[in-house]
Tab-separated table of C-alpha atoms in Angstrom:
chain	number	residue	atom	x	y	z
T	1026	MET	CA	-59.300	-33.812	-45.887
T	1027	LYS	CA	-61.472	-34.815	-42.927
T	1028	PHE	CA	-60.258	-32.126	-40.534
T	1029	LYS	CA	-62.363	-29.182	-39.371
T	1030	ALA	CA	-59.335	-27.007	-38.665
T	1031	ILE	CA	-55.855	-26.827	-40.167
T	1032	LEU	CA	-53.365	-24.997	-37.963
T	1033	PHE	CA	-49.983	-23.655	-38.992
T	1034	ASP	CA	-47.051	-22.703	-36.840
T	1035	ALA	CA	-45.522	-19.413	-37.997
T	1036	TYR	CA	-41.754	-19.241	-37.574
T	1037	GLY	CA	-39.937	-21.662	-39.854
T	1038	THR	CA	-43.208	-23.047	-41.192
T	1039	LEU	CA	-44.732	-20.087	-43.003
T	1040	PHE	CA	-41.991	-17.511	-42.499
T	1041	ASP	CA	-38.271	-18.024	-43.074
T	1042	VAL	CA	-36.517	-17.048	-39.837
T	1043	HIS	CA	-33.154	-17.043	-41.568
T	1044	THR	CA	-34.181	-14.106	-43.714
T	1045	VAL	CA	-32.308	-12.148	-41.028
T	1046	ILE	CA	-28.939	-13.438	-42.274
T	1047	LYS	CA	-28.703	-10.577	-44.761
T	1048	ALA	CA	-29.223	-7.940	-42.077
T	1049	CYS	CA	-26.808	-9.731	-39.743
T	1050	GLU	CA	-24.152	-9.699	-42.454
T	1051	GLU	CA	-24.515	-5.952	-42.892
T	1052	TYR	CA	-23.504	-5.349	-39.283
T	1053	TYR	CA	-21.333	-8.404	-38.667
T	1054	PRO	CA	-19.659	-9.475	-41.943
T	1055	ASP	CA	-18.978	-13.201	-42.382
T	1056	LYS	CA	-20.888	-13.982	-39.186
T	1057	GLY	CA	-24.475	-13.555	-40.326
T	1058	THR	CA	-25.298	-17.242	-40.725
T	1059	LYS	CA	-23.844	-18.170	-37.342
T	1060	ILE	CA	-25.656	-15.319	-35.619
T	1061	SER	CA	-28.943	-16.320	-37.249
T	1062	GLN	CA	-28.543	-19.963	-36.211
T	1063	LEU	CA	-27.655	-19.106	-32.616
T	1064	TRP	CA	-30.395	-16.507	-32.460
T	1065	ARG	CA	-33.066	-19.039	-33.383
T	1066	GLN	CA	-31.578	-21.758	-31.166
T	1067	LYS	CA	-31.551	-19.555	-28.072
T	1068	GLN	CA	-34.976	-18.131	-28.863
T	1069	ILE	CA	-36.440	-21.632	-28.624
T	1070	GLU	CA	-34.365	-22.554	-25.569
T	1071	TYR	CA	-35.357	-19.415	-23.682
T	1072	ALA	CA	-39.047	-19.978	-24.426
T	1073	MET	CA	-38.847	-23.532	-23.090
T	1074	GLN	CA	-36.910	-22.411	-20.015
T	1075	SER	CA	-39.525	-19.752	-19.390
T	1076	GLN	CA	-42.247	-22.399	-19.572
T	1077	ILE	CA	-40.427	-24.860	-17.307
T	1078	MET	CA	-39.767	-22.189	-14.685
T	1079	ASP	CA	-43.371	-20.954	-14.891
T	1080	ARG	CA	-41.944	-17.488	-15.473
T	1081	TYR	CA	-43.565	-16.118	-18.599
T	1082	VAL	CA	-41.566	-13.646	-20.654
T	1083	ASP	CA	-42.942	-12.095	-23.843
T	1084	PHE	CA	-41.519	-13.727	-26.975
T	1085	TYR	CA	-40.299	-10.379	-28.265
T	1086	GLU	CA	-38.198	-9.926	-25.136
T	1087	LEU	CA	-36.855	-13.460	-25.558
T	1088	THR	CA	-36.039	-12.646	-29.173
T	1089	LYS	CA	-34.086	-9.587	-28.055
T	1090	LYS	CA	-32.266	-11.565	-25.353
T	1091	SER	CA	-31.436	-14.308	-27.861
T	1092	LEU	CA	-30.038	-11.805	-30.340
T	1093	ARG	CA	-27.761	-10.306	-27.719
T	1094	TYR	CA	-26.499	-13.756	-26.785
T	1095	ALA	CA	-25.858	-14.696	-30.424
T	1096	ILE	CA	-23.839	-11.557	-31.090
T	1097	ASP	CA	-21.829	-11.990	-27.895
T	1098	ALA	CA	-21.177	-15.629	-28.815
T	1099	VAL	CA	-19.406	-14.640	-32.045
T	1100	ASP	CA	-17.225	-12.128	-30.174
T	1101	GLU	CA	-19.004	-9.056	-31.454
T	1102	LYS	CA	-20.653	-6.120	-29.710
T	1103	VAL	CA	-24.319	-5.225	-29.738
T	1104	THR	CA	-24.981	-1.590	-30.559
T	1105	PRO	CA	-28.304	0.250	-30.320
T	1106	GLU	CA	-28.254	0.609	-34.111
T	1107	SER	CA	-27.547	-3.060	-34.856
T	1108	GLU	CA	-30.063	-4.295	-32.297
T	1109	GLU	CA	-32.838	-2.096	-33.662
T	1110	ALA	CA	-32.110	-3.064	-37.267
T	1111	LEU	CA	-31.919	-6.801	-36.622
T	1112	LEU	CA	-35.043	-6.880	-34.484
T	1113	HIS	CA	-36.837	-4.919	-37.191
T	1114	ALA	CA	-35.823	-7.625	-39.669
T	1115	TYR	CA	-37.952	-10.094	-37.669
T	1116	PHE	CA	-41.016	-8.111	-38.669
T	1117	LYS	CA	-40.137	-8.468	-42.365
T	1118	LEU	CA	-39.330	-12.175	-42.626
T	1119	ASN	CA	-39.747	-13.716	-46.053
T	1120	LEU	CA	-42.737	-15.922	-46.732
T	1121	TYR	CA	-41.822	-19.318	-48.138
T	1122	SER	CA	-42.576	-19.253	-51.846
T	1123	GLU	CA	-45.323	-21.889	-51.902
T	1124	VAL	CA	-47.298	-20.678	-48.891
T	1125	LYS	CA	-49.830	-18.342	-50.494
T	1126	GLN	CA	-50.796	-20.753	-53.243
T	1127	VAL	CA	-51.320	-23.634	-50.818
T	1128	LEU	CA	-53.306	-21.520	-48.367
T	1129	ALA	CA	-55.514	-20.214	-51.165
T	1130	TYR	CA	-56.193	-23.779	-52.324
T	1131	LEU	CA	-57.124	-24.936	-48.819
T	1132	LYS	CA	-59.287	-21.873	-48.250
T	1133	GLU	CA	-61.136	-22.516	-51.497
T	1134	LYS	CA	-61.848	-26.055	-50.287
T	1135	GLY	CA	-63.605	-24.605	-47.246
T	1136	HIS	CA	-61.131	-25.451	-44.498
T	1137	LEU	CA	-60.879	-23.389	-41.333
T	1138	LEU	CA	-57.297	-22.099	-41.362
T	1139	ALA	CA	-55.432	-20.526	-38.458
T	1140	ILE	CA	-51.943	-19.604	-37.359
T	1141	PHE	CA	-50.980	-20.923	-33.930
T	1142	THR	CA	-47.721	-19.469	-32.688
T	1143	ASN	CA	-45.489	-18.735	-29.724
T	1144	GLY	CA	-45.048	-15.237	-31.131
T	1145	PRO	CA	-47.234	-12.462	-29.699
T	1146	LYS	CA	-49.758	-10.728	-31.912
T	1147	HIS	CA	-47.665	-7.563	-32.057
T	1148	MET	CA	-44.983	-9.616	-33.857
T	1149	ILE	CA	-47.207	-11.850	-35.988
T	1150	ASP	CA	-49.835	-9.372	-37.164
T	1151	PRO	CA	-47.286	-7.165	-38.989
T	1152	LEU	CA	-45.959	-10.238	-40.817
T	1153	VAL	CA	-49.455	-11.311	-41.814
T	1154	ALA	CA	-50.218	-7.780	-43.002
T	1155	HIS	CA	-46.890	-7.409	-44.813
T	1156	HIS	CA	-47.577	-10.526	-46.891
T	1157	ARG	CA	-51.336	-9.854	-47.225
T	1158	LEU	CA	-52.299	-13.153	-45.656
T	1159	ALA	CA	-55.242	-11.956	-43.550
T	1160	PRO	CA	-57.929	-12.999	-46.085
T	1161	LEU	CA	-56.556	-16.543	-46.068
T	1162	PHE	CA	-56.796	-17.123	-42.323
T	1163	ASP	CA	-59.835	-17.389	-40.087
T	1164	ASP	CA	-57.785	-16.631	-36.993
T	1165	VAL	CA	-54.296	-15.860	-35.733
T	1166	ILE	CA	-53.824	-17.308	-32.262
T	1167	SER	CA	-50.889	-16.616	-29.976
T	1168	ILE	CA	-49.935	-18.430	-26.795
T	1169	ASP	CA	-49.441	-14.930	-25.382
T	1170	GLU	CA	-53.176	-15.013	-24.714
T	1171	ILE	CA	-52.655	-17.655	-22.001
T	1172	LYS	CA	-48.908	-17.287	-21.424
T	1173	GLN	CA	-48.206	-20.989	-21.901
T	1174	TYR	CA	-45.524	-21.700	-24.488
T	1175	LYS	CA	-45.735	-24.593	-26.870
T	1176	PRO	CA	-45.114	-27.511	-26.494
T	1177	SER	CA	-47.085	-27.407	-23.216
T	1178	MET	CA	-50.331	-29.375	-23.202
T	1179	ALA	CA	-52.155	-26.235	-22.050
T	1180	SER	CA	-51.228	-24.366	-25.224
T	1181	TYR	CA	-52.728	-26.947	-27.594
T	1182	HIS	CA	-55.771	-27.355	-25.360
T	1183	TYR	CA	-56.307	-23.607	-25.516
T	1184	VAL	CA	-56.284	-23.405	-29.296
T	1185	ALA	CA	-58.678	-26.348	-29.665
T	1186	ASN	CA	-61.107	-24.749	-27.218
T	1187	LYS	CA	-60.856	-21.356	-28.883
T	1188	LEU	CA	-61.661	-22.821	-32.291
T	1189	GLU	CA	-64.362	-25.052	-30.766
T	1190	VAL	CA	-62.980	-28.241	-32.260
T	1191	GLU	CA	-62.094	-31.616	-30.815
T	1192	ARG	CA	-58.459	-32.624	-30.821
T	1193	ASP	CA	-59.057	-35.345	-33.422
T	1194	GLU	CA	-60.565	-32.724	-35.751
T	1195	VAL	CA	-57.312	-30.743	-35.988
T	1196	LEU	CA	-54.436	-31.066	-38.430
T	1197	PHE	CA	-51.361	-29.220	-37.181
T	1198	LEU	CA	-48.337	-28.305	-39.282
T	1199	SER	CA	-44.959	-27.138	-38.021
T	1200	SER	CA	-41.336	-27.191	-39.089
T	1201	ASN	CA	-40.254	-27.579	-35.460
T	1202	PRO	CA	-39.884	-31.188	-34.243
T	1203	TRP	CA	-40.582	-30.235	-30.623
T	1204	ASP	CA	-43.815	-28.519	-31.703
T	1205	ILE	CA	-44.915	-31.554	-33.689
T	1206	ALA	CA	-44.157	-33.788	-30.693
T	1207	GLY	CA	-46.165	-31.535	-28.384
T	1208	ALA	CA	-49.156	-31.409	-30.707
T	1209	LYS	CA	-49.044	-35.170	-31.275
T	1210	ASN	CA	-48.822	-35.742	-27.533
T	1211	TYR	CA	-51.961	-33.657	-27.082
T	1212	GLY	CA	-53.854	-35.620	-29.716
T	1213	PHE	CA	-53.676	-33.542	-32.890
T	1214	SER	CA	-52.890	-35.152	-36.209
T	1215	THR	CA	-49.569	-33.693	-37.288
T	1216	VAL	CA	-47.575	-32.915	-40.403
T	1217	TRP	CA	-43.904	-32.178	-39.929
T	1218	VAL	CA	-42.761	-29.647	-42.526
T	1219	ASN	CA	-39.180	-30.863	-42.555
T	1220	ARG	CA	-37.742	-28.170	-44.800
T	1221	ASP	CA	-34.141	-28.859	-43.791
T	1222	HIS	CA	-34.306	-32.670	-44.024
T	1223	GLN	CA	-33.561	-33.090	-40.326
T	1224	VAL	CA	-33.248	-36.434	-38.570
T	1225	PRO	CA	-36.385	-37.291	-36.512
T	1226	GLU	CA	-36.007	-36.460	-32.824
T	1227	HIS	CA	-39.113	-37.919	-31.187
T	1228	ARG	CA	-39.642	-41.421	-32.530
T	1229	GLU	CA	-42.219	-42.201	-29.849
T	1230	LEU	CA	-44.348	-39.281	-31.113
T	1231	THR	CA	-44.095	-39.836	-34.840
T	1232	PRO	CA	-45.866	-37.280	-37.041
T	1233	ASN	CA	-48.693	-38.582	-39.177
T	1234	ARG	CA	-46.885	-37.313	-42.215
T	1235	VAL	CA	-43.564	-35.719	-43.175
T	1236	ILE	CA	-43.297	-33.245	-46.040
T	1237	HIS	CA	-40.532	-30.922	-47.181
T	1238	ASP	CA	-42.666	-27.956	-48.195
T	1239	LEU	CA	-46.360	-27.149	-48.113
T	1240	THR	CA	-47.014	-28.118	-51.730
T	1241	ASN	CA	-46.720	-31.755	-50.644
T	1242	LEU	CA	-49.738	-31.225	-48.396
T	1243	VAL	CA	-52.149	-30.913	-51.294
T	1244	LYS	CA	-50.695	-33.579	-53.572
């Protein structure tokens, strides 16, 4: 690979956000999948609304707000116990099975590897520690440092400057189509990790490559 830096989004790319379904089911039987889907949907929507309104709100607070909405939307009640347990589950998300092996391979090849996420460090660092990923990454970078959510141009500009690389020296991977579109718009080469076989959303900002899990990256 020709790139100086390979960047990975976190949620949905490295970590399975729908790990929370199990915890949701414990408190809201037969509604766990729906709650998880709505939770993630509103989490993204609230982050984008925050960016558009130029009114930054910490991603953890947006995650809490999104959870409350999702539970209300399925006609259930949030309790202090359920809220604490489900938010805690976000700090224990499963790592996709192929991630460690692929990261180790790329690290061995000498690539600079970093996480670039909308999540704040106080949410991401525990996940990295829980899965013992720290030795595989050169940096973990959060937009919380500049309070500009992806897919804003400012967010991608920030990470390129921080890593001291030009935009054409970066390969960016994400499972989120809007994130891929934003990175492509900025000038990064992009790989859409289309784990769920979604239909493309941004045909004018086509990713350089589409894969269905990270093992395809090194084939």
